[in-house]
mmCIF file with all atom_site columns, C-alpha atoms in Angstrom:
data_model
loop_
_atom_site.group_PDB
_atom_site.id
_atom_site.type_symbol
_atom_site.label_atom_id
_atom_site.label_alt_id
_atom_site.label_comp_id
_atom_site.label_asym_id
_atom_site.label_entity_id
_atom_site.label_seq_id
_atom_site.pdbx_PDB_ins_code
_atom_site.Cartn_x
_atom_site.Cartn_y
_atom_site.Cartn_z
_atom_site.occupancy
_atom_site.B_iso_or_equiv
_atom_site.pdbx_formal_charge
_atom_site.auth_seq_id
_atom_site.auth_comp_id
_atom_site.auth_asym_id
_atom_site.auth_atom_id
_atom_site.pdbx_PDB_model_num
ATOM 1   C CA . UNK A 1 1   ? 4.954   138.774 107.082 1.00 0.00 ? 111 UNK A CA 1
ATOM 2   C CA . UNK A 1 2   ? 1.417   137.538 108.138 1.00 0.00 ? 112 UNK A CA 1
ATOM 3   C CA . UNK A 1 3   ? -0.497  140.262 110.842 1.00 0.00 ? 113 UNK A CA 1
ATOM 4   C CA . UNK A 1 4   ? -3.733  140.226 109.641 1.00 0.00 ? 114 UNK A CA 1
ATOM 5   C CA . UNK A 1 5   ? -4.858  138.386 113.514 1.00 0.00 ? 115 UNK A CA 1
ATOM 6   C CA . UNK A 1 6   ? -4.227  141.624 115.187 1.00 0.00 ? 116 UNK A CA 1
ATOM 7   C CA . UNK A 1 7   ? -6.536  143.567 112.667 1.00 0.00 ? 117 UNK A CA 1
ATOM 8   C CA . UNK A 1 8   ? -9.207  140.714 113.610 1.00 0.00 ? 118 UNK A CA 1
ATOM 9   C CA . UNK A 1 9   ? -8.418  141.440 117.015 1.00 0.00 ? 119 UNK A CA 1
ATOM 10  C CA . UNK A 1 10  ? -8.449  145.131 116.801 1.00 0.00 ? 120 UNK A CA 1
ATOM 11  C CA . UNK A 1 11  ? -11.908 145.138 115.409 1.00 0.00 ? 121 UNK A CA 1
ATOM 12  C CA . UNK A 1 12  ? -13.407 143.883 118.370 1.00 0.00 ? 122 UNK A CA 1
ATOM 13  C CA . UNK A 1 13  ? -11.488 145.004 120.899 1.00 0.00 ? 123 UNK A CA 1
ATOM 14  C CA . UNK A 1 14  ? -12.411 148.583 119.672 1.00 0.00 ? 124 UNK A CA 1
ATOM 15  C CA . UNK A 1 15  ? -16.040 147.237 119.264 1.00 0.00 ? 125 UNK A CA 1
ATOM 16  C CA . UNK A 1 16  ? -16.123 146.391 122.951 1.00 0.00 ? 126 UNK A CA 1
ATOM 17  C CA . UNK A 1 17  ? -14.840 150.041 124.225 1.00 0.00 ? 127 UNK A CA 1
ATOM 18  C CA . UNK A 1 18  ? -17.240 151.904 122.444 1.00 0.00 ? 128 UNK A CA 1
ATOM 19  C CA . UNK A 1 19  ? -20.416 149.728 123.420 1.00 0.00 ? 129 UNK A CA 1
ATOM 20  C CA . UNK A 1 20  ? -18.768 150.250 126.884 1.00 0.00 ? 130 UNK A CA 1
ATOM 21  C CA . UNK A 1 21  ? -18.269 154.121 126.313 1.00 0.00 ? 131 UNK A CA 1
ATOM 22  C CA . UNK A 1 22  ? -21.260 154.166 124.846 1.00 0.00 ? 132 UNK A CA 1
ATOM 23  C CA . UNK A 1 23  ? -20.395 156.139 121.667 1.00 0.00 ? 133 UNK A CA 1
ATOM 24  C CA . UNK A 1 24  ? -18.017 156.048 118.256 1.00 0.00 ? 134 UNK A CA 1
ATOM 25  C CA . UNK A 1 25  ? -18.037 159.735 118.150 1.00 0.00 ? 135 UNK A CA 1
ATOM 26  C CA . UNK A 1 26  ? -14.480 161.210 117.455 1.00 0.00 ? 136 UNK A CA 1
ATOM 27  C CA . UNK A 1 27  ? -15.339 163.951 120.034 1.00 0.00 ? 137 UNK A CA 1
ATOM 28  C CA . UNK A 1 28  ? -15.624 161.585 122.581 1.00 0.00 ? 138 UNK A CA 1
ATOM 29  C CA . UNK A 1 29  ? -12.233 160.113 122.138 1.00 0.00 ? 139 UNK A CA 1
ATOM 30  C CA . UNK A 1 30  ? -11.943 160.419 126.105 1.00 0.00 ? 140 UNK A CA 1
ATOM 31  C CA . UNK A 1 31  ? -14.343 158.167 127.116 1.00 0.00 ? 141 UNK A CA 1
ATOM 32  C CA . UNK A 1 32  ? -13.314 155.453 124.296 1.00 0.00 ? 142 UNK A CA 1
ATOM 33  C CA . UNK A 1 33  ? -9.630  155.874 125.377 1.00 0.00 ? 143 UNK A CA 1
ATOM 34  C CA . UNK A 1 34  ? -10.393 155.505 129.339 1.00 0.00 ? 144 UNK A CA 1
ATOM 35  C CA . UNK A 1 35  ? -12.623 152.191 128.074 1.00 0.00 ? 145 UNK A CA 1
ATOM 36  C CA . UNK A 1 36  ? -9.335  150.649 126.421 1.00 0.00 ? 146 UNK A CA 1
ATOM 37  C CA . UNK A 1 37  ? -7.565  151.089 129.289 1.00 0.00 ? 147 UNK A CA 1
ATOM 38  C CA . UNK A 1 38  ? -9.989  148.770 131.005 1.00 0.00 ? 148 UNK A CA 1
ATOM 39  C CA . UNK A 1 39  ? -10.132 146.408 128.384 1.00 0.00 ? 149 UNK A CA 1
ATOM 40  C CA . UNK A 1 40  ? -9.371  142.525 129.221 1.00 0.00 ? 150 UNK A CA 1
ATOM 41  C CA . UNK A 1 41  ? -9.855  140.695 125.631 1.00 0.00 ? 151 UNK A CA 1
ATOM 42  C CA . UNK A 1 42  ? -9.369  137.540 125.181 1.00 0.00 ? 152 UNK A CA 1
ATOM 43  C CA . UNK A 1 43  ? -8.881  137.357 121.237 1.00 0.00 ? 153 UNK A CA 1
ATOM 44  C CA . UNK A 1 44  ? -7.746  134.857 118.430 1.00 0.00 ? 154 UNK A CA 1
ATOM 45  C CA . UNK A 1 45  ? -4.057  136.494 118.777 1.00 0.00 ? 155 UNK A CA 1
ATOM 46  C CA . UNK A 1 46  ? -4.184  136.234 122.836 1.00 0.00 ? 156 UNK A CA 1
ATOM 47  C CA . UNK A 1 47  ? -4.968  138.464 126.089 1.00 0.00 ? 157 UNK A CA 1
ATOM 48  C CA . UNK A 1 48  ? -5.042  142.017 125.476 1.00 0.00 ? 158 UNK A CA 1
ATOM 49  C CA . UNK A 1 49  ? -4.976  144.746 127.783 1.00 0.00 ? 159 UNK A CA 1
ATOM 50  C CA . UNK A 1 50  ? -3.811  148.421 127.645 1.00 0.00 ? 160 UNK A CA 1
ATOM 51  C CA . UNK A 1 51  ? -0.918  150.643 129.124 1.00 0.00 ? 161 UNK A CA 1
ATOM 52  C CA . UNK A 1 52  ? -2.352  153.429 131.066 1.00 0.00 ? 162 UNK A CA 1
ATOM 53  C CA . UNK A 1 53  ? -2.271  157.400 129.349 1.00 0.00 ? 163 UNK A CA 1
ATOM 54  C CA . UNK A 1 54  ? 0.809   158.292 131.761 1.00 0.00 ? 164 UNK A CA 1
ATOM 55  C CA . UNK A 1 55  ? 3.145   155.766 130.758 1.00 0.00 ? 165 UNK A CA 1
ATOM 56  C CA . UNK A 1 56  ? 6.026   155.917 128.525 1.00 0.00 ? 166 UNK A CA 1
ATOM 57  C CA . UNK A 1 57  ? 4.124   154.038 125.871 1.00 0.00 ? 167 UNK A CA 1
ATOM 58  C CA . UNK A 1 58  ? 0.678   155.516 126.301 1.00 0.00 ? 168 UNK A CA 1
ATOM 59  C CA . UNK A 1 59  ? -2.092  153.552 125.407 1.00 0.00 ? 169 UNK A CA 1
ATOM 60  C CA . UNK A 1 60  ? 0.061   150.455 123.820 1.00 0.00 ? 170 UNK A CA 1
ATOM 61  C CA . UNK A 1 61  ? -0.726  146.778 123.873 1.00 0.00 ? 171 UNK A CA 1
ATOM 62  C CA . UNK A 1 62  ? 0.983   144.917 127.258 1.00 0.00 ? 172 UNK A CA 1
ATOM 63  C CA . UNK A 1 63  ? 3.355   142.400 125.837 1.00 0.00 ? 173 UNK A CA 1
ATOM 64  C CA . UNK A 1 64  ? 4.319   139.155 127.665 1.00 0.00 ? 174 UNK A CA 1
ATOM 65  C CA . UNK A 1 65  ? 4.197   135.476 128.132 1.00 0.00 ? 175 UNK A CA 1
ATOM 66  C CA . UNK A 1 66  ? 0.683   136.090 130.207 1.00 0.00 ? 176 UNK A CA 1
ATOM 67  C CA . UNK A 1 67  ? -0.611  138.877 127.928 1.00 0.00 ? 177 UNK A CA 1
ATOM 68  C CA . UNK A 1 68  ? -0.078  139.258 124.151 1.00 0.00 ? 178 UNK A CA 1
ATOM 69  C CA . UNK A 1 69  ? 2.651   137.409 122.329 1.00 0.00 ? 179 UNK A CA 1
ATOM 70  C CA . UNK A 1 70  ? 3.256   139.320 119.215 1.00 0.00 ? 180 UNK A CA 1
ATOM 71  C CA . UNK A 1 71  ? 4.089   136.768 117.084 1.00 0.00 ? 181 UNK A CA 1
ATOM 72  C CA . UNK A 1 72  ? 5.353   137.408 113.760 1.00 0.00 ? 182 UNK A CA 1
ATOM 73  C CA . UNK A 1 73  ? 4.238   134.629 110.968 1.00 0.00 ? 183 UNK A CA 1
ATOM 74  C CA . UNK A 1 74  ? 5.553   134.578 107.093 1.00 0.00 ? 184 UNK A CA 1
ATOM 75  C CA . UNK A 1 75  ? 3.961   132.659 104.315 1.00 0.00 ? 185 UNK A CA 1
ATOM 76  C CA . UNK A 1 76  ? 6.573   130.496 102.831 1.00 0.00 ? 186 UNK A CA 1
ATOM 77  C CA . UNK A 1 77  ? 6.570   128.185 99.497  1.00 0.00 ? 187 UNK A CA 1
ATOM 78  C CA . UNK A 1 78  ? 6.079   124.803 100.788 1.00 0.00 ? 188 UNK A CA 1
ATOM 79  C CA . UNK A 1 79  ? 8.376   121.809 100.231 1.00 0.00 ? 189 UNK A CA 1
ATOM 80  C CA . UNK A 1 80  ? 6.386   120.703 97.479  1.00 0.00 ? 190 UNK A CA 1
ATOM 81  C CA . UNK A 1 81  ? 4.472   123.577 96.383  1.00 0.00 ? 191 UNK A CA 1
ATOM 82  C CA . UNK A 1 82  ? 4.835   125.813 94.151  1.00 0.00 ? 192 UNK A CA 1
ATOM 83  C CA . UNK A 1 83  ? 2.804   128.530 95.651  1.00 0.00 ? 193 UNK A CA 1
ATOM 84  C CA . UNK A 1 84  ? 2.204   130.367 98.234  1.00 0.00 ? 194 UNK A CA 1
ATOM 85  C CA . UNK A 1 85  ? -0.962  130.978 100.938 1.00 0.00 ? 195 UNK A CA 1
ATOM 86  C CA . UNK A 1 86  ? -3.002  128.469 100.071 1.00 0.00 ? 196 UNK A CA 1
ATOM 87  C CA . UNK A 1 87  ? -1.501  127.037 97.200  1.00 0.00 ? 197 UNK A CA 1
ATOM 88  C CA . UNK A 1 88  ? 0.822   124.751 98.365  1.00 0.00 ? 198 UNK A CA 1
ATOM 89  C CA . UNK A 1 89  ? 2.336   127.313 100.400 1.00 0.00 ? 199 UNK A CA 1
ATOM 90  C CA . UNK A 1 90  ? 2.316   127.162 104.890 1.00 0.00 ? 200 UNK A CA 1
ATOM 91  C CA . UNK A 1 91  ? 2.263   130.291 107.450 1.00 0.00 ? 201 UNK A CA 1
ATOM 92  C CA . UNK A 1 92  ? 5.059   129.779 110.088 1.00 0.00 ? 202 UNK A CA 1
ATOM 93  C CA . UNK A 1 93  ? 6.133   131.474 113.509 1.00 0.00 ? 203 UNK A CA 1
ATOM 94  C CA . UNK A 1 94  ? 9.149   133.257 112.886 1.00 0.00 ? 204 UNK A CA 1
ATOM 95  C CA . UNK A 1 95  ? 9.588   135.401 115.587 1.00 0.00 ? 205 UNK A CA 1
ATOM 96  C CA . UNK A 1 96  ? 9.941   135.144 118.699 1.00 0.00 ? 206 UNK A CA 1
ATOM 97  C CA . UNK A 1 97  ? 12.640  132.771 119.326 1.00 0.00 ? 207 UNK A CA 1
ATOM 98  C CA . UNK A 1 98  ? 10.038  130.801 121.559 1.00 0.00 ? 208 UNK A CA 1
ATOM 99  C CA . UNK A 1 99  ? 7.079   130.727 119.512 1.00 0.00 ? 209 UNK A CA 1
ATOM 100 C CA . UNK A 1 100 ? 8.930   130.015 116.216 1.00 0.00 ? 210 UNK A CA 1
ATOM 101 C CA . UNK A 1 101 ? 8.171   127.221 113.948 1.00 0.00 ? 211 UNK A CA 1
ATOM 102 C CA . UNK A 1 102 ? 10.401  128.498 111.315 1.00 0.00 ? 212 UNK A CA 1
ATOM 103 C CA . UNK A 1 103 ? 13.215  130.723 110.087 1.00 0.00 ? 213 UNK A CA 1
ATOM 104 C CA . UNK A 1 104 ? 12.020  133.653 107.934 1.00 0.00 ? 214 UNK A CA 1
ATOM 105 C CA . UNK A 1 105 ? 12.914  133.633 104.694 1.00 0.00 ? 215 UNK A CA 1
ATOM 106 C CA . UNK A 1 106 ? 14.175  136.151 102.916 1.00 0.00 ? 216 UNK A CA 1
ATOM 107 C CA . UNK A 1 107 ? 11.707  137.453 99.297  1.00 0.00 ? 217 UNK A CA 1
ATOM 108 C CA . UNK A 1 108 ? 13.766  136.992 96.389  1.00 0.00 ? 218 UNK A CA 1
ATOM 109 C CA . UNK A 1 109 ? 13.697  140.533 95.597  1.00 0.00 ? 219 UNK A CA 1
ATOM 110 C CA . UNK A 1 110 ? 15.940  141.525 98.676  1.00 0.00 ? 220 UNK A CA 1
#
């Protein structure tokens, strides 16, 4: 499975709290944690925002049609390939239903 746009994404979302905490310090984990809760990101993997600290699911990424998508994508061996990521192979949506461009495929090894 293909994630790496949420590292991207992380990256700078974590850049912007801590230019708007001022600080990276570890011991200031308070202020960077009440500057995610404000964040409103538009990244490469779609709008971002944070669950509050007193919710169920503290501090996690608000999923939805209007927020982020969390799409799962897979390398696959192209029809004519015989490789994969970027020789002759293509990434594809596999997950969710409504953002899928393809069925995931199985490794050989499973």
């Amino acid at each position: 499975m293909y994630m790496g746009v949420g590292s991207y994404d992380a990256v700078y979302v974590y850049k912007q709290a801590a230019e708007s905490a001022g600080t990276v310090r570890t011991g200031d984990i308070d202020n960077i944690s009440d500057a995610l809760e404000k964040t409103d990101y538009m990244g490469a993997s779609g709008r971002i925002q944070f669950t509050s600290g007193d919710t169920d699911y503290a501090h996690d990424v608000k999923y939805g049609k209007d927020k982020q998508p969390m799409i799962a994508r897979q390398w696959q061996k192209a029809e004519n390939g015989n490789g994969l990521a970027g020789s002759g192979g293509k990434k594809v949506a596999v997950w969710p239903k409504e953002y899928a461009t393809g069925k995931h495929q199985a490794p050989p090894w499973v």
